[in-house]
Tab-separated table of C-alpha atoms and ligand atoms in Angstrom:
chain	number	residue	atom	x	y	z
A	1	MET	CA	-21.353	2.152	-5.355
A	2	ALA	CA	-24.099	-0.417	-4.579
A	3	GLU	CA	-25.217	-0.249	-0.941
A	4	SER	CA	-28.739	-1.573	-0.617
A	5	ARG	CA	-29.542	-5.193	-0.342
A	6	GLY	CA	-31.369	-4.818	-3.852
A	7	GLU	CA	-28.587	-3.152	-5.536
A	8	LEU	CA	-26.042	-5.812	-4.347
A	9	GLU	CA	-28.373	-8.632	-5.272
A	10	ALA	CA	-28.801	-7.136	-8.952
A	11	LEU	CA	-24.819	-6.673	-9.218
A	12	LEU	CA	-23.929	-9.874	-7.794
A	13	ALA	CA	-26.685	-11.996	-9.603
A	14	GLU	CA	-25.454	-10.714	-13.000
A	15	HIS	CA	-21.779	-12.135	-12.123
A	16	GLY	CA	-22.952	-15.356	-10.565
A	17	GLN	CA	-21.713	-14.345	-7.015
A	18	ALA	CA	-25.210	-14.303	-5.286
A	19	HIS	CA	-23.920	-16.571	-2.548
A	20	LEU	CA	-21.923	-13.484	-1.131
A	21	LEU	CA	-25.073	-12.189	0.321
A	22	GLN	CA	-25.854	-15.695	1.902
A	23	PHE	CA	-25.546	-14.343	5.718
A	24	TRP	CA	-27.107	-11.010	4.958
A	25	ASN	CA	-29.860	-11.554	7.566
A	26	GLU	CA	-27.545	-12.548	10.227
A	27	LEU	CA	-25.199	-9.571	9.766
A	28	THR	CA	-25.361	-6.491	12.109
A	29	VAL	CA	-25.515	-2.826	10.207
A	30	ASP	CA	-21.718	-2.325	10.750
A	31	GLN	CA	-21.038	-5.943	9.304
A	32	ARG	CA	-23.482	-5.139	6.101
A	33	ARG	CA	-21.588	-2.010	5.406
A	34	GLU	CA	-18.255	-3.728	5.422
A	35	LEU	CA	-19.478	-6.176	3.227
A	36	ALA	CA	-20.806	-3.738	0.971
A	37	ARG	CA	-17.430	-2.160	0.743
A	38	ASP	CA	-15.673	-5.208	0.068
A	39	ILE	CA	-18.125	-5.797	-2.576
A	40	GLY	CA	-17.758	-2.301	-4.189
A	41	SER	CA	-14.028	-2.847	-4.494
A	42	VAL	CA	-14.228	-5.974	-6.839
A	43	ASP	CA	-14.281	-5.578	-10.620
A	44	PHE	CA	-16.569	-8.553	-10.881
A	45	ALA	CA	-16.141	-8.184	-14.933
A	46	LEU	CA	-12.495	-8.401	-14.810
A	47	LEU	CA	-12.555	-11.262	-12.351
A	48	LYS	CA	-14.833	-13.318	-14.780
A	49	ARG	CA	-12.378	-12.657	-17.718
A	50	LEU	CA	-9.374	-13.821	-15.264
A	51	TYR	CA	-11.093	-16.780	-14.092
A	52	GLN	CA	-11.831	-17.900	-17.838
A	53	ARG	CA	-8.342	-17.302	-18.646
A	54	PHE	CA	-7.289	-19.546	-15.964
A	55	ARG	CA	-9.384	-22.225	-17.062
A	56	ASN	CA	-8.198	-22.194	-20.644
A	57	ASP	CA	-4.479	-21.944	-19.586
A	58	THR	CA	-2.827	-24.865	-21.256
A	59	GLY	CA	0.376	-24.867	-19.084
A	60	ARG	CA	3.516	-23.380	-20.154
A	61	GLU	CA	3.910	-20.179	-22.338
A	62	ARG	CA	5.290	-20.633	-25.763
A	63	CYS	CA	8.333	-18.367	-25.745
A	64	GLY	CA	9.547	-18.496	-29.351
A	65	ALA	CA	13.204	-17.764	-30.268
A	66	LEU	CA	15.351	-16.891	-27.108
A	67	GLU	CA	18.265	-14.885	-26.888
A	68	PRO	CA	20.328	-13.469	-23.896
A	69	PRO	CA	19.205	-9.734	-23.156
A	70	PRO	CA	21.455	-6.671	-23.662
A	71	ALA	CA	23.408	-6.548	-20.465
A	72	ILE	CA	26.374	-4.804	-18.916
A	73	ARG	CA	28.604	-7.732	-17.610
A	74	LEU	CA	31.086	-7.275	-14.860
A	75	SER	CA	33.782	-9.127	-16.875
A	76	GLU	CA	33.368	-6.854	-19.778
A	77	GLU	CA	33.101	-3.789	-18.055
A	78	CYS	CA	36.407	-1.623	-17.979
A	79	GLU	CA	37.389	0.691	-15.230
A	80	SER	CA	36.722	3.527	-17.102
A	81	ALA	CA	33.232	2.619	-18.105
A	82	ARG	CA	32.680	1.554	-14.590
A	83	MET	CA	33.807	4.976	-13.372
A	84	ARG	CA	31.893	6.943	-15.839
A	85	ALA	CA	28.777	4.939	-15.026
A	86	VAL	CA	29.273	5.740	-11.168
A	87	GLU	CA	30.051	9.465	-11.790
A	88	LEU	CA	26.833	9.742	-14.085
A	89	GLY	CA	24.715	7.927	-11.234
A	90	ARG	CA	26.141	10.278	-8.708
A	91	GLN	CA	25.600	13.580	-10.610
A	92	ALA	CA	21.727	12.562	-11.120
A	93	ILE	CA	21.440	11.758	-7.251
A	94	ALA	CA	23.296	14.932	-6.410
A	95	ASP	CA	20.964	17.028	-8.891
A	96	GLY	CA	17.701	15.520	-7.087
A	97	LYS	CA	16.688	13.633	-9.942
A	98	VAL	CA	16.537	10.210	-8.127
A	99	ALA	CA	13.709	8.938	-5.713
A	100	MET	CA	13.316	5.566	-4.176
A	101	ILE	CA	10.554	3.156	-4.011
A	102	LEU	CA	10.504	0.370	-1.667
A	103	VAL	CA	8.070	-2.416	-2.006
A	104	ALA	CA	7.079	-3.363	1.464
A	105	GLY	CA	3.334	-4.806	0.962
A	106	GLY	CA	1.895	-8.083	0.459
A	107	GLN	CA	1.283	-10.629	3.232
A	108	GLY	CA	4.804	-12.241	4.282
A	109	THR	CA	2.983	-15.441	4.888
A	110	ARG	CA	6.030	-17.773	4.208
A	111	LEU	CA	8.191	-15.806	6.874
A	112	GLY	CA	5.552	-16.490	9.510
A	113	PHE	CA	6.321	-13.067	11.360
A	114	ASP	CA	3.070	-11.466	12.546
A	115	ARG	CA	4.020	-7.795	11.756
A	116	PRO	CA	4.847	-6.242	8.476
A	117	LYS	CA	8.379	-7.670	6.832
A	118	GLY	CA	9.877	-4.327	7.202
A	119	LEU	CA	9.692	-4.437	10.727
A	120	PHE	CA	11.545	-7.817	11.114
A	121	PRO	CA	14.861	-7.534	13.054
A	122	ILE	CA	17.667	-8.561	10.624
A	123	GLY	CA	20.842	-6.662	11.966
A	124	PRO	CA	23.122	-9.444	13.077
A	125	LEU	CA	24.250	-7.685	16.080
A	126	SER	CA	22.184	-4.503	16.307
A	127	ARG	CA	18.960	-6.436	15.472
A	128	ARG	CA	17.957	-3.502	13.308
A	129	THR	CA	14.969	-3.835	11.404
A	130	LEU	CA	14.902	-4.398	7.571
A	131	PHE	CA	13.400	-0.905	7.366
A	132	GLN	CA	16.017	0.580	9.368
A	133	VAL	CA	18.899	-1.135	7.533
A	134	LEU	CA	17.633	0.056	4.068
A	135	VAL	CA	16.476	3.774	5.287
A	136	ASP	CA	20.008	4.054	6.956
A	137	ARG	CA	21.630	3.146	3.490
A	138	LEU	CA	19.524	5.638	1.848
A	139	ARG	CA	20.477	8.257	4.605
A	140	ALA	CA	23.955	7.285	3.572
A	141	ILE	CA	23.373	8.150	0.158
A	142	ARG	CA	21.594	11.413	0.886
A	143	ARG	CA	24.424	12.629	3.231
A	144	ARG	CA	27.218	11.372	0.394
A	145	HIS	CA	25.607	13.463	-2.264
A	146	ASP	CA	24.082	16.270	-0.122
A	147	ALA	CA	20.806	15.634	-1.869
A	148	ALA	CA	17.162	14.742	-1.035
A	149	VAL	CA	16.232	11.458	-2.309
A	150	PRO	CA	12.682	11.055	-1.512
A	151	LEU	CA	11.009	7.586	-0.425
A	152	TRP	CA	7.942	6.235	-1.414
A	153	ILE	CA	6.887	3.178	0.634
A	154	LEU	CA	4.246	0.854	-0.861
A	155	THR	CA	1.920	-0.924	1.783
A	156	SER	CA	-0.691	-3.331	1.573
A	157	PRO	CA	-3.994	-3.178	3.660
A	158	ALA	CA	-2.447	-5.736	5.983
A	159	THR	CA	0.938	-3.653	6.608
A	160	ASP	CA	-0.275	0.041	6.021
A	161	GLU	CA	-1.471	1.056	9.436
A	162	ALA	CA	1.596	-0.905	11.342
A	163	THR	CA	4.041	0.550	8.722
A	164	ARG	CA	2.947	4.217	9.193
A	165	ALA	CA	2.712	4.111	12.974
A	166	TYR	CA	6.409	2.276	13.158
A	167	PHE	CA	7.905	5.396	11.240
A	168	ARG	CA	5.924	8.055	12.874
A	169	GLU	CA	6.734	6.576	16.375
A	170	ARG	CA	10.665	6.612	15.504
A	171	ASP	CA	10.890	9.871	13.782
A	172	TYR	CA	10.859	8.351	10.550
A	173	LEU	CA	13.989	6.688	11.181
A	174	GLY	CA	16.115	9.852	10.625
A	175	LEU	CA	14.651	11.109	7.312
A	176	PRO	CA	12.778	14.439	6.947
A	177	PRO	CA	8.990	13.230	7.316
A	178	ALA	CA	8.387	15.602	4.175
A	179	ASP	CA	10.638	13.039	2.190
A	180	VAL	CA	8.604	10.108	3.350
A	181	HIS	CA	5.385	8.677	1.300
A	182	PHE	CA	3.229	5.769	2.052
A	183	PHE	CA	1.008	4.449	-0.699
A	184	CYS	CA	-1.433	1.180	-0.251
A	185	GLN	CA	-1.845	-1.276	-3.108
A	186	GLY	CA	-5.132	-2.481	-4.143
A	187	THR	CA	-6.484	-5.918	-3.487
A	188	MET	CA	-8.152	-8.881	-5.588
A	189	PRO	CA	-10.438	-11.584	-4.402
A	190	ALA	CA	-9.493	-15.144	-3.968
A	191	VAL	CA	-11.960	-17.575	-5.879
A	192	ASP	CA	-12.678	-21.041	-5.650
A	193	ARG	CA	-10.622	-23.030	-8.100
A	194	ALA	CA	-13.417	-25.184	-8.989
A	195	ASN	CA	-16.093	-22.583	-10.090
A	196	GLY	CA	-14.820	-19.065	-9.775
A	197	ARG	CA	-16.878	-18.077	-7.065
A	198	VAL	CA	-15.360	-15.739	-4.898
A	199	LEU	CA	-14.434	-16.725	-1.498
A	200	LEU	CA	-15.717	-15.368	1.998
A	201	ALA	CA	-13.140	-15.062	4.596
A	202	ASP	CA	-15.921	-14.488	7.004
A	203	ARG	CA	-19.600	-14.048	6.648
A	204	HIS	CA	-19.261	-10.336	6.107
A	205	ARG	CA	-15.885	-10.286	4.632
A	206	ILE	CA	-14.560	-11.394	1.153
A	207	ALA	CA	-11.571	-13.088	1.205
A	208	LEU	CA	-9.077	-10.282	-0.365
A	209	SER	CA	-5.320	-10.392	-1.069
A	210	PRO	CA	-2.707	-7.816	-2.280
A	211	ASN	CA	-2.657	-7.667	-5.934
A	212	GLY	CA	1.174	-7.921	-6.407
A	213	HIS	CA	4.120	-5.755	-6.373
A	214	GLY	CA	2.649	-4.688	-9.803
A	215	GLY	CA	0.093	-3.016	-7.984
A	216	MET	CA	2.844	-0.466	-7.203
A	217	LEU	CA	2.108	1.211	-10.528
A	218	ALA	CA	-1.549	1.934	-10.214
A	219	ALA	CA	-1.273	2.789	-6.796
A	220	LEU	CA	1.642	5.402	-7.185
A	221	ASP	CA	-0.471	6.834	-9.696
A	222	GLU	CA	-3.614	7.159	-7.781
A	223	CYS	CA	-1.846	8.436	-4.779
A	224	GLY	CA	-0.478	11.410	-6.919
A	225	GLY	CA	2.944	10.099	-6.395
A	226	LEU	CA	3.850	10.149	-10.114
A	227	GLU	CA	2.879	13.739	-10.282
A	228	GLN	CA	4.508	14.851	-7.250
A	229	ALA	CA	7.568	13.348	-8.317
A	230	ALA	CA	7.341	15.159	-11.724
A	231	GLU	CA	7.110	18.432	-10.001
A	232	ARG	CA	9.993	17.885	-7.683
A	233	GLY	CA	12.006	17.130	-11.016
A	234	ILE	CA	12.468	13.427	-10.198
A	235	GLU	CA	13.626	11.527	-13.546
A	236	TYR	CA	14.466	8.189	-12.032
A	237	PHE	CA	13.158	5.940	-9.618
A	238	PHE	CA	15.203	3.345	-7.908
A	239	TYR	CA	12.944	0.227	-7.052
A	240	GLY	CA	13.633	-2.316	-4.545
A	241	GLN	CA	12.080	-4.808	-2.286
A	242	VAL	CA	12.003	-4.586	1.709
A	243	ASP	CA	13.012	-8.061	2.201
A	244	ASN	CA	16.669	-7.720	0.914
A	245	PRO	CA	18.887	-6.268	3.454
A	246	LEU	CA	21.843	-6.282	0.979
A	247	LEU	CA	19.629	-4.168	-1.334
A	248	PRO	CA	22.278	-1.770	-3.088
A	249	VAL	CA	20.201	1.429	-2.370
A	250	CYS	CA	20.086	3.895	-5.346
A	251	ASP	CA	23.377	2.237	-6.730
A	252	PRO	CA	25.182	4.979	-8.766
A	253	ARG	CA	26.722	2.648	-11.280
A	254	MET	CA	23.364	1.254	-12.119
A	255	ILE	CA	21.706	4.760	-12.384
A	256	GLY	CA	24.569	5.836	-14.447
A	257	HIS	CA	24.566	2.910	-16.620
A	258	HIS	CA	21.063	3.563	-16.837
A	259	ILE	CA	21.360	6.948	-18.160
A	260	GLU	CA	24.101	6.287	-20.371
A	261	TYR	CA	22.278	3.446	-22.297
A	262	ALA	CA	19.319	5.781	-22.395
A	263	SER	CA	17.195	3.091	-20.926
A	264	GLU	CA	13.653	3.247	-19.770
A	265	LEU	CA	14.114	0.497	-17.439
A	266	THR	CA	17.122	-1.119	-16.009
A	267	SER	CA	17.373	-4.335	-13.871
A	268	LEU	CA	20.036	-6.001	-11.756
A	269	ALA	CA	20.899	-9.515	-12.592
A	270	VAL	CA	23.092	-12.101	-10.945
A	271	VAL	CA	24.576	-14.959	-12.404
A	272	LYS	CA	22.487	-18.016	-11.692
A	273	ARG	CA	23.805	-20.803	-9.493
A	274	HIS	CA	22.902	-23.614	-11.831
A	275	ALA	CA	20.509	-24.153	-14.510
A	276	ASP	CA	17.569	-24.924	-12.188
A	277	GLU	CA	17.715	-21.970	-9.800
A	278	ARG	CA	14.343	-20.642	-9.063
A	279	VAL	CA	14.809	-17.112	-10.096
A	280	GLY	CA	13.178	-15.236	-13.060
A	281	ASN	CA	15.176	-15.368	-16.098
A	282	PHE	CA	16.017	-12.253	-18.067
A	283	VAL	CA	15.508	-13.116	-21.807
A	284	GLN	CA	15.190	-11.369	-25.406
A	285	THR	CA	12.425	-12.669	-27.528
A	286	ASP	CA	11.792	-11.402	-31.073
A	287	ALA	CA	9.445	-8.633	-29.501
A	288	CYS	CA	10.989	-7.497	-26.260
A	289	VAL	CA	13.106	-8.062	-23.478
A	290	GLN	CA	10.952	-9.820	-20.581
A	291	ILE	CA	11.477	-12.184	-17.543
A	292	ILE	CA	10.437	-15.795	-17.705
A	293	GLU	CA	9.765	-17.297	-14.237
A	294	TYR	CA	11.979	-20.528	-13.585
A	295	ILE	CA	8.674	-22.567	-13.673
A	296	ASP	CA	7.560	-21.509	-17.267
A	297	PHE	CA	11.323	-21.555	-18.506
A	298	PRO	CA	12.011	-24.111	-21.459
A	299	GLU	CA	14.467	-26.838	-20.081
A	300	GLU	CA	16.469	-26.347	-23.222
A	301	ALA	CA	16.955	-22.934	-22.956
A	302	ALA	CA	17.579	-23.037	-18.995
A	303	ARG	CA	20.378	-25.701	-19.973
A	304	ARG	CA	22.139	-23.995	-22.949
A	305	VAL	CA	25.716	-23.308	-22.557
A	306	ASP	CA	28.384	-21.261	-24.465
A	307	ALA	CA	31.636	-22.442	-25.854
A	308	SER	CA	33.116	-22.057	-22.157
A	309	GLY	CA	30.524	-24.031	-20.783
A	310	ARG	CA	28.776	-21.026	-19.083
A	311	LEU	CA	24.822	-20.598	-18.837
A	312	VAL	CA	23.742	-18.566	-22.186
A	313	PHE	CA	20.979	-17.636	-19.933
A	314	TRP	CA	22.912	-16.521	-17.102
A	315	ALA	CA	20.986	-13.599	-15.805
A	316	GLY	CA	18.670	-14.175	-12.776
A	317	SER	CA	16.567	-11.502	-11.410
A	318	ILE	CA	16.779	-9.777	-8.010
A	319	ALA	CA	13.756	-7.458	-8.356
A	320	VAL	CA	15.819	-4.390	-8.200
A	321	HIS	CA	15.154	-1.985	-11.056
A	322	VAL	CA	15.498	1.679	-11.874
A	323	MET	CA	12.747	3.177	-14.040
A	324	ASN	CA	12.234	6.385	-15.827
A	325	ARG	CA	9.373	8.691	-14.171
A	326	ALA	CA	8.110	9.663	-17.736
A	327	PHE	CA	7.994	5.789	-18.347
A	328	LEU	CA	6.078	4.892	-15.552
A	329	GLN	CA	3.464	7.516	-16.339
A	330	ARG	CA	3.065	6.409	-19.536
A	331	ALA	CA	2.340	2.726	-18.479
A	332	ALA	CA	0.273	4.014	-15.674
A	333	ALA	CA	-2.044	5.583	-18.254
A	334	ARG	CA	-2.776	2.073	-19.823
A	335	ALA	CA	-5.200	0.120	-17.643
A	336	ASP	CA	-3.867	-3.186	-18.990
A	337	ALA	CA	-0.208	-2.175	-18.772
A	338	LEU	CA	0.630	-5.053	-16.684
A	339	PRO	CA	-1.015	-8.602	-17.099
A	340	PHE	CA	-2.350	-10.863	-14.014
A	341	HIS	CA	-0.654	-13.984	-13.023
A	342	PHE	CA	-2.711	-16.539	-11.245
A	343	ALA	CA	-1.658	-18.914	-8.716
A	344	LEU	CA	-3.049	-21.709	-7.123
A	345	LYS	CA	-3.289	-21.212	-2.800
A	346	LYS	CA	-4.594	-22.528	0.041
A	347	THR	CA	-7.378	-19.802	1.304
A	348	PRO	CA	-9.327	-20.280	4.420
A	349	PHE	CA	-12.887	-19.412	3.838
A	350	VAL	CA	-16.520	-19.796	5.206
A	351	ASN	CA	-18.525	-22.482	3.633
A	352	GLU	CA	-22.316	-22.386	3.091
A	353	GLN	CA	-23.099	-23.812	6.194
A	354	GLY	CA	-21.136	-20.731	7.822
A	355	GLU	CA	-18.062	-23.087	8.916
A	356	ARG	CA	-14.665	-21.839	8.775
A	357	ILE	CA	-12.474	-24.341	6.593
A	358	GLU	CA	-8.850	-24.289	6.463
A	359	PRO	CA	-7.774	-26.348	3.518
A	360	ASP	CA	-4.929	-28.503	3.190
A	361	GLN	CA	-4.456	-28.459	-0.332
A	362	PRO	CA	-4.693	-25.196	-2.717
A	363	ASN	CA	-8.624	-24.347	-2.975
A	364	SER	CA	-8.350	-21.261	-4.597
A	365	VAL	CA	-6.942	-19.011	-7.440
A	366	LYS	CA	-5.347	-15.547	-6.614
A	367	PHE	CA	-4.632	-12.960	-9.177
A	368	GLU	CA	-1.342	-10.846	-8.859
A	369	ARG	CA	0.496	-8.148	-11.177
A	370	PHE	CA	4.386	-8.391	-11.420
A	371	ILE	CA	6.286	-5.240	-11.597
A	372	PHE	CA	8.718	-7.077	-14.045
A	373	ASP	CA	6.096	-7.199	-16.575
A	374	LEU	CA	6.968	-3.447	-17.194
A	375	LEU	CA	10.016	-4.769	-19.231
A	376	PRO	CA	8.519	-5.415	-22.442
A	377	LEU	CA	6.876	-1.955	-22.407
A	378	ALA	CA	10.159	0.021	-21.849
A	379	GLU	CA	12.384	1.292	-24.687
A	380	ARG	CA	16.112	0.234	-24.589
A	381	PRO	CA	15.598	-2.159	-21.292
A	382	LEU	CA	19.047	-2.939	-19.833
A	383	VAL	CA	20.403	-5.564	-17.595
A	384	VAL	CA	23.374	-4.788	-15.342
A	385	GLU	CA	25.193	-7.715	-13.407
A	386	VAL	CA	25.955	-7.301	-9.913
A	387	GLU	CA	27.998	-9.924	-7.654
A	388	ARG	CA	25.212	-11.628	-5.840
A	389	ASP	CA	27.157	-11.520	-2.313
A	390	GLU	CA	26.886	-7.739	-2.913
A	391	ALA	CA	23.282	-7.276	-3.406
A	392	PHE	CA	20.994	-10.051	-2.816
A	393	ALA	CA	20.005	-11.918	0.617
A	394	PRO	CA	16.320	-12.719	0.208
A	395	VAL	CA	14.533	-12.976	3.589
A	396	LYS	CA	11.571	-15.109	2.670
A	397	ASN	CA	11.254	-18.311	4.759
A	398	ALA	CA	11.139	-18.780	8.609
A	399	ASP	CA	14.434	-19.998	10.158
A	400	GLY	CA	14.752	-23.679	9.781
A	401	SER	CA	13.602	-23.625	6.164
A	402	PRO	CA	16.196	-24.918	3.377
A	403	ALA	CA	16.770	-21.386	1.877
A	404	ASP	CA	16.378	-17.660	2.209
A	405	THR	CA	15.974	-17.367	5.697
A	406	PRO	CA	16.929	-14.403	8.172
A	407	ALA	CA	19.859	-16.797	9.278
A	408	ALA	CA	21.306	-17.136	5.934
A	409	ALA	CA	20.440	-13.041	5.156
A	410	ARG	CA	22.618	-12.321	8.220
A	411	ARG	CA	25.370	-14.466	7.271
A	412	MET	CA	25.461	-12.708	4.017
A	413	MET	CA	25.405	-9.376	5.919
A	414	ILE	CA	28.093	-10.385	8.066
A	415	ALA	CA	30.169	-11.929	5.151
A	416	GLN	CA	29.920	-8.547	3.333
A	417	HIS	CA	30.844	-6.477	6.142
A	418	ARG	CA	33.983	-8.889	6.842
A	419	ARG	CA	35.193	-8.489	2.981
A	420	TRP	CA	34.985	-4.595	3.550
A	421	LEU	CA	36.899	-4.763	6.583
A	422	GLU	CA	39.440	-6.975	5.180
A	423	ALA	CA	39.778	-5.398	1.982
A	424	ALA	CA	40.741	-2.195	4.256
A	425	GLY	CA	43.669	-4.179	5.556
A	426	ALA	CA	41.794	-5.275	8.820
A	427	ARG	CA	42.383	-8.685	10.352
A	428	VAL	CA	38.929	-10.130	11.312
A	429	ALA	CA	38.779	-13.277	13.581
A	430	ASP	CA	35.997	-15.731	12.936
A	431	VAL	CA	33.600	-13.279	14.709
A	432	PRO	CA	30.261	-11.680	13.614
A	433	VAL	CA	30.956	-8.096	12.535
A	434	GLU	CA	28.271	-5.317	11.334
A	435	ILE	CA	28.645	-1.955	9.847
A	436	HIS	CA	26.337	0.745	10.434
A	437	PRO	CA	25.730	2.263	6.952
A	438	LEU	CA	26.220	5.885	8.211
A	439	TRP	CA	29.732	4.820	9.681
A	440	ALA	CA	30.666	3.296	6.340
A	441	ASP	CA	28.669	1.987	3.242
A	442	SER	CA	31.208	0.599	1.051
A	443	ALA	CA	34.696	-1.342	0.973
A	444	GLU	CA	35.998	2.326	0.264
A	445	GLU	CA	34.431	4.132	3.173
A	446	VAL	CA	35.542	1.552	5.268
A	447	ALA	CA	39.180	1.969	4.111
A	448	GLY	CA	38.849	5.784	5.150
A	449	ARG	CA	37.728	4.839	8.604
A	450	LEU	CA	40.010	2.121	9.712
A	451	GLY	CA	43.506	2.934	11.216
A	452	CYS	CA	46.310	0.588	10.226
A	453	GLU	CA	46.834	-2.606	11.856
A	454	THR	CA	43.171	-3.110	13.032
A	455	VAL	CA	42.271	-6.331	14.648
A	456	VAL	CA	38.663	-7.379	15.142
A	457	ASP	CA	38.795	-10.362	17.691
A	458	GLU	CA	35.321	-9.999	19.205
A	459	PRO	CA	31.908	-9.675	17.662
A	460	THR	CA	31.850	-5.842	16.788
A	461	TYR	CA	29.181	-3.348	15.600
A	462	PHE	CA	30.760	-0.502	13.836
A	463	THR	CA	28.367	2.640	14.496
A	464	ASP	CA	28.874	6.234	15.365
A	465	CYS	CA	25.010	6.060	16.534
B	1	UTP	P1	6.871	-11.874	-2.046
B	1	UTP	O1	6.452	-12.154	-3.471
B	1	UTP	O2	8.002	-12.498	-1.328
B	1	UTP	O3	5.429	-11.680	-1.158
B	1	UTP	O4	7.379	-10.207	-2.032
B	1	UTP	P2	5.505	-11.568	0.466
B	1	UTP	O5	3.876	-11.172	0.427
B	1	UTP	O6	6.482	-10.756	0.897
B	1	UTP	O7	5.533	-12.990	1.137
B	1	UTP	P3	4.675	-14.090	0.994
B	1	UTP	O8	4.894	-14.659	-0.601
B	1	UTP	O9	3.417	-13.993	1.283
B	1	UTP	O10	5.541	-15.302	1.877
B	1	UTP	C1	8.370	-9.517	-2.487
B	1	UTP	C2	8.484	-8.034	-2.185
B	1	UTP	O11	7.386	-7.617	-2.890
B	1	UTP	C3	6.595	-6.902	-1.798
B	1	UTP	C4	6.984	-7.394	-0.535
B	1	UTP	O12	6.764	-6.618	0.372
B	1	UTP	C5	8.375	-8.031	-0.681
B	1	UTP	O13	9.040	-6.806	-0.461
B	1	UTP	N1	5.244	-7.157	-2.225
B	1	UTP	C6	4.868	-8.453	-2.522
B	1	UTP	C7	4.252	-6.159	-2.263
B	1	UTP	O14	4.809	-5.200	-2.050
B	1	UTP	N2	2.984	-6.255	-2.527
B	1	UTP	C8	2.613	-7.578	-3.047
B	1	UTP	O15	1.564	-7.763	-3.226
B	1	UTP	C9	3.314	-8.867	-2.895
């Protein structure tokens, strides 16, 4: 790695980034070291190629002929097929073949919470954090199947330390420490959209940001996670995002369909609310199954309906996947497996005069990898439909925003728990309810817990803990 000023100058001059040393003479020894480390983390040749691609981008992708993807639809899934899938999934979990990946990196800018998203208190009554809610669901799965399901948590440089400390200080939220692994994703620099020059966040720091949830793949490989999983006999990774408190953790039905279909990558999907809903669309092209982001989705396809007036491209992504461990190992061996996407973002920076600028317009290009770009590489990809209300409550924006807020997610959690209670015969007044996953984690389990004639007429948190 280049360390002396001369070496750094030569490296940066070659890539047209000499301005990064502009404040060198004013820096302390430690600051120079930090700057050298930041510079050493950047692949400038790659950055140049990506910026050129951004400049040459002509807008929407051409998609070719589109069809809906192969899918298990709820309306077509008979009870026996469902039970078979659930049984297969349960067996795989009980046999110790399943692990979980929880992505909890990124920056969480939209939520406006100053700690890692996973520490956000989401429980409607309990105020348990997103991490607690999801880990408790995992504990419920482990207990029900009497099996170890190791957990790999993806962090980013912004969330890594606080996440590890949080788990350490709270006894790993009840999981055996040996079954909890943390791994940190890489970063990419933000570049000036006008000229491709890397932005300085400070006089001695490059403006680096996480490289997207697709950074999970390389990070899991580099931390030895894939190898470790192989040694433990893990065959399937259940993948979910920390900002979804309804995440159906290690859903046996989904895992079972994945196994039965001999898929390498299976994704959950919900029926889109309307043609323009801002979700990724699952499609089948001549070459592969893939997700096309709403912004790139051709309007004709988005609006296409069948004879009964239902959307042909019904399947919206909720970022829940099951992936074969061997498939991830194959993909990780290819440096270019996941392409970079670019986004225009507002990035605060230090200008040539050393002043900090807070732009009010997107001034930079950021580059990110997305995990769903694994789909085209997978053999026999499969989409499994799930009820939105049972599986997806994204926590993206601060309360007061139009959608995807904590308040909306809490309402969905309450509604799910109310449905489970009512299905078990309880009468529930118009009051908030919450169920701890170790008390019950499905309508069936609630039924096993309730006495007959149960009446819930005040806010109630069902828990043994
Ligand atoms: P989002 O795309 O919503 O990004 O992440 P974010 O960083 O949480 O929030 P914004 O966009 O800055 O407001 C979806 C999920 O993917 C994870 C997040 O932790 C979240 O669970 N993620 C996202 C990563 O792990 N790494 C990333 O680089 C981006």
